[in-house]
Short mmCIF file of C-alpha atoms in Angstrom, two decimals:
data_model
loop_
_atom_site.label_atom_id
_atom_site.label_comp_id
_atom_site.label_asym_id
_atom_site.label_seq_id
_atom_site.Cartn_x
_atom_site.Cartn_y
_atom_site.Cartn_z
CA UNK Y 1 78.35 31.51 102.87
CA UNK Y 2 78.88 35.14 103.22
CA UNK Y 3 81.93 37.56 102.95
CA UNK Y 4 84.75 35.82 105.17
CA UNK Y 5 87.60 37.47 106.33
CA UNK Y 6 91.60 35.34 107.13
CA UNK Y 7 93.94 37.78 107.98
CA UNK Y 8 97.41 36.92 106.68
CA UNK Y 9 99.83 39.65 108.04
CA UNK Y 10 99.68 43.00 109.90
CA UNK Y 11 103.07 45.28 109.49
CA UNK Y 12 103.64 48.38 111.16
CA UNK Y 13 104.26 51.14 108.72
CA UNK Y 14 107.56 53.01 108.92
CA UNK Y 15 108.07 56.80 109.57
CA UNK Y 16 104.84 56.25 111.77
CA UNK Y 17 104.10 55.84 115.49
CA UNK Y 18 101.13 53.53 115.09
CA UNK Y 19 99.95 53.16 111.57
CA UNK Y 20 99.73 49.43 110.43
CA UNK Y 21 98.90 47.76 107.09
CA UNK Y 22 96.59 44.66 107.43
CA UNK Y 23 96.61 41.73 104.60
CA UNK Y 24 93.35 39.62 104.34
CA UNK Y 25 92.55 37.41 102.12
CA UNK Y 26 88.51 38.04 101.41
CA UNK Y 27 86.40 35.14 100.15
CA UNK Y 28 83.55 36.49 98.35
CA UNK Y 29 84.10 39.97 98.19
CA UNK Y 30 81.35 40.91 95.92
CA UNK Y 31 78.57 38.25 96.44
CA UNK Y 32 78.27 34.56 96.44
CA UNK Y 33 79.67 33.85 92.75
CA UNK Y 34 82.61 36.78 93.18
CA UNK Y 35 86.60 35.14 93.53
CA UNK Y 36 88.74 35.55 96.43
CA UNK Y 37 91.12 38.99 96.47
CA UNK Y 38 93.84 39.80 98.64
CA UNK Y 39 92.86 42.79 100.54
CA UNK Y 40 95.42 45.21 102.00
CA UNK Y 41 94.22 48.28 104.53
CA UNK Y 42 96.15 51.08 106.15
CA UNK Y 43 95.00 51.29 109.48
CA UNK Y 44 95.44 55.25 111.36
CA UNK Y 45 96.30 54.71 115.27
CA UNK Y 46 95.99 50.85 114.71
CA UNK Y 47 92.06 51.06 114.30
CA UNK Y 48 90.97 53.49 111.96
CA UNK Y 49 90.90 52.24 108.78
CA UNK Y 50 92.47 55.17 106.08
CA UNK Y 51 92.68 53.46 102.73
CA UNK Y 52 92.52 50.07 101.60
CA UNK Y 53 92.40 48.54 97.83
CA UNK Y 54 91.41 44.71 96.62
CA UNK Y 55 93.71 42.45 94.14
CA UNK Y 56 92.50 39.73 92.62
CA UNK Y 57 94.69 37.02 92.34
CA UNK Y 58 95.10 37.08 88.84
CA UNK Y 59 96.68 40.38 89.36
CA UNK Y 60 98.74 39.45 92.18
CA UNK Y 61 102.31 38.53 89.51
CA UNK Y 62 101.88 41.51 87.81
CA UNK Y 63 101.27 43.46 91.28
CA UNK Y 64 104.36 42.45 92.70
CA UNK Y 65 106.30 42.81 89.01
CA UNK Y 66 105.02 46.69 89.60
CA UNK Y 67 105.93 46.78 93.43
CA UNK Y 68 109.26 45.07 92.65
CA UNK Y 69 110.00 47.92 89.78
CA UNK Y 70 109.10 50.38 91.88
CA UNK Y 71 111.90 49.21 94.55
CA UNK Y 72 114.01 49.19 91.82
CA UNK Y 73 112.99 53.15 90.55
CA UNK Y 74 113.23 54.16 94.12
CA UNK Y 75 117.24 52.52 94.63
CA UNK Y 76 118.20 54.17 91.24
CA UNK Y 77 117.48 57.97 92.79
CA UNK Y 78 120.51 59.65 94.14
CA UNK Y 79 120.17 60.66 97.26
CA UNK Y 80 121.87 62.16 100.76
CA UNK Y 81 122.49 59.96 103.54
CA UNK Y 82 120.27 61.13 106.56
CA UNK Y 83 121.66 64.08 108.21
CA UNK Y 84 124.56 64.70 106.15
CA UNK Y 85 124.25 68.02 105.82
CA UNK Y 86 125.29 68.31 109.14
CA UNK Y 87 128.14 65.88 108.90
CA UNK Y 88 126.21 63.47 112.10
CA UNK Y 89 125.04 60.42 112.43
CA UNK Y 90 122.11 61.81 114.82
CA UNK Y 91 120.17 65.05 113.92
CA UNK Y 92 120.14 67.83 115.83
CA UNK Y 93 117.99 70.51 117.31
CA UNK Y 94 117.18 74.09 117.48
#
């Protein structure tokens, strides 16, 4: 049986117009003998693929231990509410 495919999810990034991310789970990545990973791709415009990276599942605890620290990281960092500087909810223009 060769390299098969099952997407899971597709997400729309935010701060973009049309980049998505696209989890698969890949049986046989590497061959006939390899295990199953969990594949995750950053698609450009919906279709080009930009970057994408494999984790095996024996990786995938640890992966999220990282992911979830790095939430954690991110909501310890002071910083402004959007568009405060101009004392608005909306931004404005020039």
């Amino acid at each position: 049986m060769p390299k098969r495919h099952i997407e899971v999810k597709t997400l729309k990034l935010a701060h973009s117009t049309d980049d998505t991310v696209r989890i698969t789970h890949v049986e046989k990545p590497y061959g006939e003998y390899s295990s199953p990973v969990i594949n995750i791709a950053i698609y450009s415009h919906g279709k080009d693929k930009v970057s994408e990276i494999d984790i095996p599942y024996e990786n995938v605890e640890d992966f999220m231990k990282a992911l979830n620290e790095s939430i954690e990281l991110c909501d310890s960092i002071p910083r402004n509410t959007i568009h405060d500087e101009i004392n608005s909810p909306i931004g404005g223009g020039a």
